[in-house]
Short mmCIF file of C-alpha atoms and ligand atoms in Angstrom, two decimals:
data_model
loop_
_atom_site.label_atom_id
_atom_site.label_comp_id
_atom_site.label_asym_id
_atom_site.label_seq_id
_atom_site.Cartn_x
_atom_site.Cartn_y
_atom_site.Cartn_z
CA UNK I 1 139.38 121.29 112.86
CA UNK I 2 139.76 117.91 111.37
CA UNK I 3 143.02 115.97 111.67
CA UNK I 4 143.79 113.14 109.51
CA UNK I 5 146.44 110.50 110.13
CA UNK I 6 148.69 109.74 106.94
CA UNK I 7 146.15 110.35 104.18
CA UNK I 8 146.86 108.40 101.15
CA UNK I 9 146.31 108.88 97.60
CA UNK I 10 146.22 105.55 96.07
CA UNK I 11 146.02 106.54 92.30
CA UNK I 12 148.03 109.40 91.17
CA UNK I 13 149.68 110.72 87.90
CA UNK I 14 152.67 112.88 88.54
CA UNK I 15 154.24 113.11 85.02
CA UNK I 16 157.91 114.18 84.57
CA UNK I 17 160.05 117.29 84.23
CA UNK I 18 158.55 120.76 84.76
CA UNK I 19 154.94 119.14 85.17
CA UNK I 20 156.38 116.83 87.85
CA UNK I 21 157.86 119.77 89.64
CA UNK I 22 154.69 121.77 89.44
CA UNK I 23 152.27 119.07 90.73
CA UNK I 24 154.19 116.83 93.02
CA UNK I 25 154.57 119.28 95.86
CA UNK I 26 150.91 119.89 95.94
CA UNK I 27 150.28 116.15 96.56
CA UNK I 28 152.93 116.05 98.99
CA UNK I 29 151.38 118.90 101.00
CA UNK I 30 147.96 116.82 101.40
CA UNK I 31 149.14 113.15 101.47
CA UNK I 32 151.73 111.04 103.35
CA UNK I 33 151.96 108.75 100.49
CA UNK I 34 150.65 107.94 96.89
CA UNK I 35 150.51 105.25 94.47
CA UNK I 36 152.24 106.64 91.31
CA UNK I 37 150.92 105.50 87.95
CA UNK I 38 153.70 104.29 85.38
CA UNK I 39 152.11 105.75 82.05
CA UNK I 40 154.96 108.01 81.17
CA UNK I 41 155.70 108.79 77.52
CA UNK I 42 158.23 106.02 78.03
CA UNK I 43 156.35 103.60 80.15
CA UNK I 44 157.85 102.59 83.50
CA UNK I 45 158.42 99.03 82.64
CA UNK I 46 161.62 98.17 84.26
CA UNK I 47 163.29 98.33 87.56
CA UNK I 48 165.73 100.76 86.47
CA UNK I 49 163.04 103.07 85.19
CA UNK I 50 161.27 102.62 88.65
CA UNK I 51 164.39 103.77 90.37
CA UNK I 52 164.95 106.63 88.07
CA UNK I 53 161.22 107.77 88.28
CA UNK I 54 161.27 107.54 92.05
CA UNK I 55 164.26 109.51 92.59
CA UNK I 56 162.96 112.19 90.12
CA UNK I 57 159.82 112.40 92.28
CA UNK I 58 161.66 112.66 95.54
CA UNK I 59 164.03 115.25 93.96
CA UNK I 60 161.02 117.36 92.82
CA UNK I 61 159.50 117.40 96.13
CA UNK I 62 162.45 117.95 98.23
CA UNK I 63 163.56 120.84 96.13
CA UNK I 64 160.01 122.57 96.56
CA UNK I 65 159.63 121.81 100.31
CA UNK I 66 162.65 120.54 102.29
CA UNK I 67 161.17 118.66 105.40
CA UNK I 68 157.88 117.28 103.87
CA UNK I 69 156.93 113.81 104.68
CA UNK I 70 156.09 111.88 101.55
CA UNK I 71 156.59 108.53 99.92
CA UNK I 72 156.02 107.75 96.36
CA UNK I 73 154.81 104.10 96.00
CA UNK I 74 155.90 102.94 92.65
CA UNK I 75 154.04 100.87 90.03
CA UNK I 76 155.35 98.94 87.02
CA UNK I 77 153.74 99.31 83.64
CA UNK I 78 152.33 95.78 82.88
CA UNK I 79 154.09 93.68 80.25
CA UNK I 80 155.05 90.25 80.29
CA UNK I 81 157.67 90.03 82.87
CA UNK I 82 160.09 87.24 83.82
CA UNK I 83 159.96 85.72 87.34
CA UNK I 84 163.49 87.06 88.04
CA UNK I 85 162.38 90.50 86.88
CA UNK I 86 159.28 90.54 89.34
CA UNK I 87 161.38 89.12 92.17
CA UNK I 88 163.89 91.88 91.73
CA UNK I 89 161.13 94.70 91.46
CA UNK I 90 158.90 93.49 94.35
CA UNK I 91 160.51 95.14 97.15
CA UNK I 92 160.59 98.44 95.22
CA UNK I 93 157.02 98.51 94.00
CA UNK I 94 153.47 98.44 95.37
CA UNK I 95 151.89 96.71 92.33
CA UNK I 96 151.69 96.42 88.66
CA UNK I 97 149.47 98.52 86.60
CA UNK I 98 147.55 97.14 83.55
CA UNK I 99 146.14 99.28 80.84
CA UNK I 100 144.24 97.78 77.83
CA UNK I 101 146.27 99.28 74.84
CA UNK I 102 145.31 102.67 73.62
CA UNK I 103 142.43 102.97 76.28
CA UNK I 104 143.53 106.34 77.93
CA UNK I 105 146.55 108.74 78.01
CA UNK I 106 149.75 107.10 77.23
CA UNK I 107 148.66 103.56 77.19
CA UNK I 108 149.56 102.41 73.72
CA UNK I 109 152.16 100.04 75.18
CA UNK I 110 149.33 98.44 77.16
CA UNK I 111 147.72 94.91 76.84
CA UNK I 112 146.28 94.01 73.23
CA UNK I 113 145.59 90.29 73.81
CA UNK I 114 144.28 89.32 77.19
CA UNK I 115 144.76 85.65 76.43
CA UNK I 116 148.59 86.28 76.30
CA UNK I 117 148.99 87.61 79.97
CA UNK I 118 148.35 84.54 81.98
CA UNK I 119 151.99 83.65 82.75
CA UNK I 120 152.66 87.07 84.18
CA UNK I 121 149.44 87.41 86.17
CA UNK I 122 150.21 83.75 87.59
CA UNK I 123 153.56 85.18 88.81
CA UNK I 124 151.84 88.16 90.34
CA UNK I 125 149.60 85.82 92.20
CA UNK I 126 152.20 83.61 93.34
CA UNK I 127 154.67 86.49 94.44
CA UNK I 128 151.59 88.23 95.97
CA UNK I 129 152.08 91.66 93.95
CA UNK I 130 148.87 93.34 93.50
CA UNK I 131 147.49 93.97 89.99
CA UNK I 132 146.09 97.37 89.37
CA UNK I 133 143.70 97.63 86.47
CA UNK I 134 142.36 100.35 84.22
CA UNK I 135 139.11 98.45 83.50
CA UNK I 136 137.56 99.46 80.40
CA UNK I 137 136.78 97.65 77.16
CA UNK I 138 136.96 99.32 73.63
CA UNK I 139 133.11 99.23 73.40
CA UNK I 140 130.68 101.99 73.58
CA UNK I 141 132.14 104.69 75.89
CA UNK I 142 129.26 104.40 78.67
CA UNK I 143 129.44 100.68 78.67
CA UNK I 144 133.14 100.16 78.72
CA UNK I 145 133.49 99.69 82.47
CA UNK I 146 130.54 97.27 82.61
CA UNK I 147 131.83 95.24 79.86
CA UNK I 148 135.34 94.91 81.30
CA UNK I 149 133.73 93.07 84.32
CA UNK I 150 133.84 89.96 82.25
CA UNK I 151 137.67 90.36 82.21
CA UNK I 152 137.86 90.68 85.99
CA UNK I 153 135.73 87.57 86.41
CA UNK I 154 137.94 85.63 84.28
CA UNK I 155 141.04 86.77 86.20
CA UNK I 156 139.21 85.85 89.47
CA UNK I 157 138.30 82.37 88.24
CA UNK I 158 141.81 81.71 87.07
CA UNK I 159 143.77 83.40 89.81
CA UNK I 160 141.66 83.19 93.00
CA UNK I 161 144.45 84.50 95.19
CA UNK I 162 145.48 87.39 93.04
CA UNK I 163 145.11 90.92 94.83
CA UNK I 164 143.24 92.85 92.34
CA UNK I 165 142.33 96.52 92.39
CA UNK I 166 139.58 98.01 89.96
CA UNK I 167 140.94 101.36 89.40
CA UNK I 168 138.73 104.67 89.47
CA UNK I 169 135.32 102.81 89.26
CA UNK I 170 132.64 104.99 87.99
CA UNK I 171 129.59 102.81 87.80
CA UNK I 172 127.02 100.99 90.06
CA UNK I 173 127.82 97.67 88.20
CA UNK I 174 131.36 97.81 89.32
CA UNK I 175 130.36 98.27 92.86
CA UNK I 176 127.97 95.35 92.63
CA UNK I 177 130.82 93.21 91.29
CA UNK I 178 133.16 94.25 93.97
CA UNK I 179 130.71 93.12 96.69
CA UNK I 180 130.74 89.70 95.19
CA UNK I 181 134.47 89.16 95.12
CA UNK I 182 136.36 89.45 98.43
CA UNK I 183 139.85 89.45 96.74
CA UNK I 184 139.29 92.75 95.06
CA UNK I 185 139.22 96.41 96.05
CA UNK I 186 138.47 99.50 93.98
CA UNK I 187 139.78 103.06 94.02
CA UNK I 188 137.21 105.90 93.84
CA UNK I 189 138.22 109.50 92.72
CA UNK I 190 136.81 112.64 93.91
CA UNK I 191 135.46 113.56 90.44
CA UNK I 192 133.44 110.46 90.10
CA UNK I 193 131.89 111.13 93.40
CA UNK I 194 130.80 114.53 92.14
CA UNK I 195 130.20 114.48 88.36
CA UNK I 196 127.87 112.87 85.74
CA UNK I 197 128.09 112.94 82.03
CA UNK I 198 125.90 115.87 82.08
CA UNK I 199 128.44 118.06 83.85
CA UNK I 200 130.95 117.34 81.02
CA UNK I 201 128.67 117.31 78.03
CA UNK I 202 125.20 118.44 78.90
CA UNK I 203 125.64 122.10 78.22
CA UNK I 204 128.68 123.71 76.73
CA UNK I 205 131.36 121.18 76.61
CA UNK I 206 133.65 121.25 79.62
CA UNK I 207 137.11 119.82 78.60
CA UNK I 208 138.50 120.12 82.26
CA UNK I 209 135.76 117.37 83.32
CA UNK I 210 136.84 115.07 80.51
CA UNK I 211 138.54 111.92 81.90
CA UNK I 212 138.69 108.22 81.48
CA UNK I 213 136.57 106.58 82.62
CA UNK I 214 134.10 109.39 81.80
CA UNK I 215 131.49 110.34 84.34
CA UNK I 216 128.41 108.16 84.01
CA UNK I 217 124.63 108.59 85.27
CA UNK I 218 123.31 110.18 88.30
CA UNK I 219 122.44 106.64 89.54
CA UNK I 220 126.12 105.37 89.17
CA UNK I 221 127.52 108.72 90.90
CA UNK I 222 125.05 108.36 93.61
CA UNK I 223 125.71 104.65 94.23
CA UNK I 224 129.45 105.43 94.65
CA UNK I 225 128.77 108.34 96.95
CA UNK I 226 126.34 106.19 99.17
CA UNK I 227 128.86 103.21 99.41
CA UNK I 228 131.85 105.53 100.23
CA UNK I 229 129.95 107.51 102.87
CA UNK I 230 128.66 104.23 104.28
CA UNK I 231 132.26 103.17 104.81
CA UNK I 232 132.62 100.50 102.40
CA UNK I 233 135.76 98.70 103.62
CA UNK I 234 137.08 97.91 100.14
CA UNK I 235 136.69 101.23 98.61
CA UNK I 236 139.90 103.28 98.63
CA UNK I 237 140.63 107.06 97.74
CA UNK I 238 142.61 107.34 94.65
CA UNK I 239 142.43 110.77 93.12
CA UNK I 240 143.37 109.91 89.62
CA UNK I 241 144.69 113.31 89.43
CA UNK I 242 145.94 113.72 85.91
CA UNK I 243 147.48 117.06 84.92
CA UNK I 244 147.48 118.13 81.18
CA UNK I 245 148.63 121.66 80.21
CA UNK I 246 145.74 123.79 79.28
CA UNK I 247 146.57 124.00 75.74
CA UNK I 248 146.10 120.21 75.45
CA UNK I 249 142.67 120.34 77.21
CA UNK I 250 141.28 123.48 75.42
CA UNK I 251 141.57 122.24 71.94
CA UNK I 252 140.38 119.87 69.43
CA UNK I 253 141.16 116.39 70.64
CA UNK I 254 141.11 117.18 74.32
CA UNK I 255 143.35 115.01 76.54
CA UNK I 256 141.48 112.82 79.18
CA UNK I 257 142.39 113.82 82.79
CA UNK I 258 141.21 115.89 85.77
CA UNK I 259 143.74 117.60 87.94
CA UNK I 260 142.36 117.26 91.40
CA UNK I 261 145.49 117.09 93.59
CA UNK I 262 145.04 120.50 95.17
CA UNK I 263 141.54 120.06 96.01
CA UNK I 264 141.12 116.46 96.83
CA UNK I 265 141.36 116.40 100.56
CA UNK I 266 139.45 119.91 101.22
CA UNK I 267 136.63 118.77 98.97
CA UNK I 268 136.27 115.21 100.34
CA UNK I 269 136.13 116.68 103.83
CA UNK I 270 133.46 119.02 102.51
CA UNK I 271 131.31 115.99 101.00
CA UNK I 272 131.71 113.98 104.07
CA UNK I 273 130.96 116.91 106.48
CA UNK I 274 127.80 117.72 104.29
CA UNK I 275 126.57 114.17 104.77
CA UNK I 276 127.28 114.05 108.52
CA UNK I 277 129.87 111.49 107.83
CA UNK I 278 133.22 113.04 108.58
CA UNK I 279 134.08 110.13 111.08
CA UNK I 280 134.18 107.90 108.00
CA UNK I 281 136.80 109.88 106.04
CA UNK I 282 139.97 108.37 107.71
CA UNK I 283 139.06 104.96 106.52
CA UNK I 284 138.44 105.92 103.01
CA UNK I 285 141.73 108.04 102.84
CA UNK I 286 143.90 105.60 104.67
CA UNK I 287 142.72 102.51 106.60
CA UNK I 288 140.98 100.61 103.68
CA UNK I 289 144.02 101.11 101.51
CA UNK I 290 146.32 99.93 104.14
CA UNK I 291 144.41 96.79 104.96
CA UNK I 292 144.26 95.84 101.23
CA UNK I 293 147.80 96.45 100.34
CA UNK I 294 149.33 95.49 103.83
CA UNK I 295 151.62 98.30 103.76
CA UNK I 296 152.76 100.89 106.46
CA UNK I 297 152.66 104.69 105.40
CA UNK I 298 155.01 107.34 106.88
CA UNK I 299 153.55 109.13 109.97
CA UNK I 300 152.09 112.52 109.06
CA UNK I 301 149.24 114.39 110.47
CA UNK I 302 147.25 116.46 107.98
CA UNK I 303 144.83 119.20 109.46
CA UNK I 304 141.95 120.89 107.77
CA UNK I 305 139.68 123.66 109.06
CA UNK I 306 136.47 124.80 108.10
CA UNK I 307 137.38 128.14 106.44
CA UNK I 308 136.15 129.07 103.06
CA UNK I 309 138.92 129.59 100.26
CA UNK I 310 138.82 130.02 96.42
CA UNK I 311 140.40 127.51 94.16
CA UNK I 312 143.10 129.18 92.14
CA UNK I 313 142.50 129.33 88.20
CA UNK I 314 145.65 127.77 87.49
CA UNK I 315 148.72 126.01 88.99
CA UNK I 316 151.49 126.70 86.45
CA UNK I 317 150.06 125.48 83.03
CA UNK I 318 147.26 123.40 84.66
CA UNK I 319 143.67 124.28 85.42
CA UNK I 320 142.55 122.44 88.49
CA UNK I 321 139.37 120.74 89.15
CA UNK I 322 136.85 123.35 90.75
CA UNK I 323 138.93 126.24 89.53
CA UNK I 324 137.48 129.48 90.72
CA UNK I 325 134.86 127.67 93.12
CA UNK I 326 134.73 128.42 96.85
CA UNK I 327 135.54 125.34 99.05
CA UNK I 328 134.39 125.15 102.60
CA UNK I 329 137.42 123.31 104.10
CA UNK I 330 141.01 124.15 103.75
CA UNK I 331 144.39 122.66 104.57
CA UNK I 332 145.96 124.21 107.67
CA UNK I 333 148.91 126.34 106.53
CA UNK I 334 148.01 125.86 102.93
CA UNK I 335 149.48 128.36 100.59
CA UNK I 336 146.63 129.06 98.28
O1 LIG M 401 141.36 110.54 82.68
C1 LIG M 401 142.43 109.90 82.72
N1 LIG M 401 143.71 110.45 82.66
N2 LIG M 401 142.33 108.61 82.89
C2 LIG M 401 143.36 107.78 82.81
O2 LIG M 401 143.22 106.56 82.98
C3 LIG M 401 144.71 108.39 82.66
C4 LIG M 401 144.82 109.66 82.89
C5 LIG M 401 146.08 110.46 82.36
O3 LIG M 401 147.20 109.74 82.60
O4 LIG M 401 145.99 111.51 81.77
ZN1 LIG M 402 144.85 107.07 86.23
#
């Protein structure tokens, strides 16, 4: 038996309406809190929208499971905000999420000109609001994350007190960069600890393994795995669980995103266990995030047992990561 104190998913997509009602309870079963991404069809780019989305999430979860402990930590979609807007929003958000325009799902309203963001970034630094970044350039797809490191370098030089999160890192280059810059942290997904480009495109194309940033080389994957298992103090678990209905994945023009919420904790337990590093899991799924963000999660104990189960083929309209596969650890009391 493994019991985790207040496990956290520090990068999560919950969507809206029926999809929200399908996926949010699955995260609430495993995690005490999660950082919720703002890339809805209409981006979450005002305090009113933050409030409306936060109550929709809470409503979806409490309808499905009455007494569950779960806090959505909200983010604002980056745009040029005024000081008054950020001061008002600060108590109700955990950070501001920046997407380069068009780089991934529903990011068209993102940043087009990185020379035009300085005033808002300066406010984030001054108000000590973390900046969460989808760090990809628009270059060759395998090089995008490495190319974007220059943008981080400029941000760090210009804003040395800004709390900066590199989201879902997928390369050894990003890890090396992280090690040089104490003011940064990085989230790491489950899928980037497991996959390389080969898994997605090396044989028959696997649309359910297509995500942004795409999975990279074995060297990149292994570097991430080594650093996470070694207990790197500024690597934080963020699933980037990103549900899309099957018909938008199994088609021409497949949407980017891997839906990992229901398998995230069991599969992490399996990876850490197989490496003989179960004792390092608590820091990855809670402590490292808390230290960086300086927040307190709700109290919740989540138990897993070593007992095989088979991952369902579908959750509503979505096919989960590892569908049909047998996992070695399962949530205690999980309805599977
Ligand atoms: O694969 C991804 N899916 N990467 C992202 O950055 C966004 C996400 C989504 O919202 O579907
Ligand atoms: Zn994401």
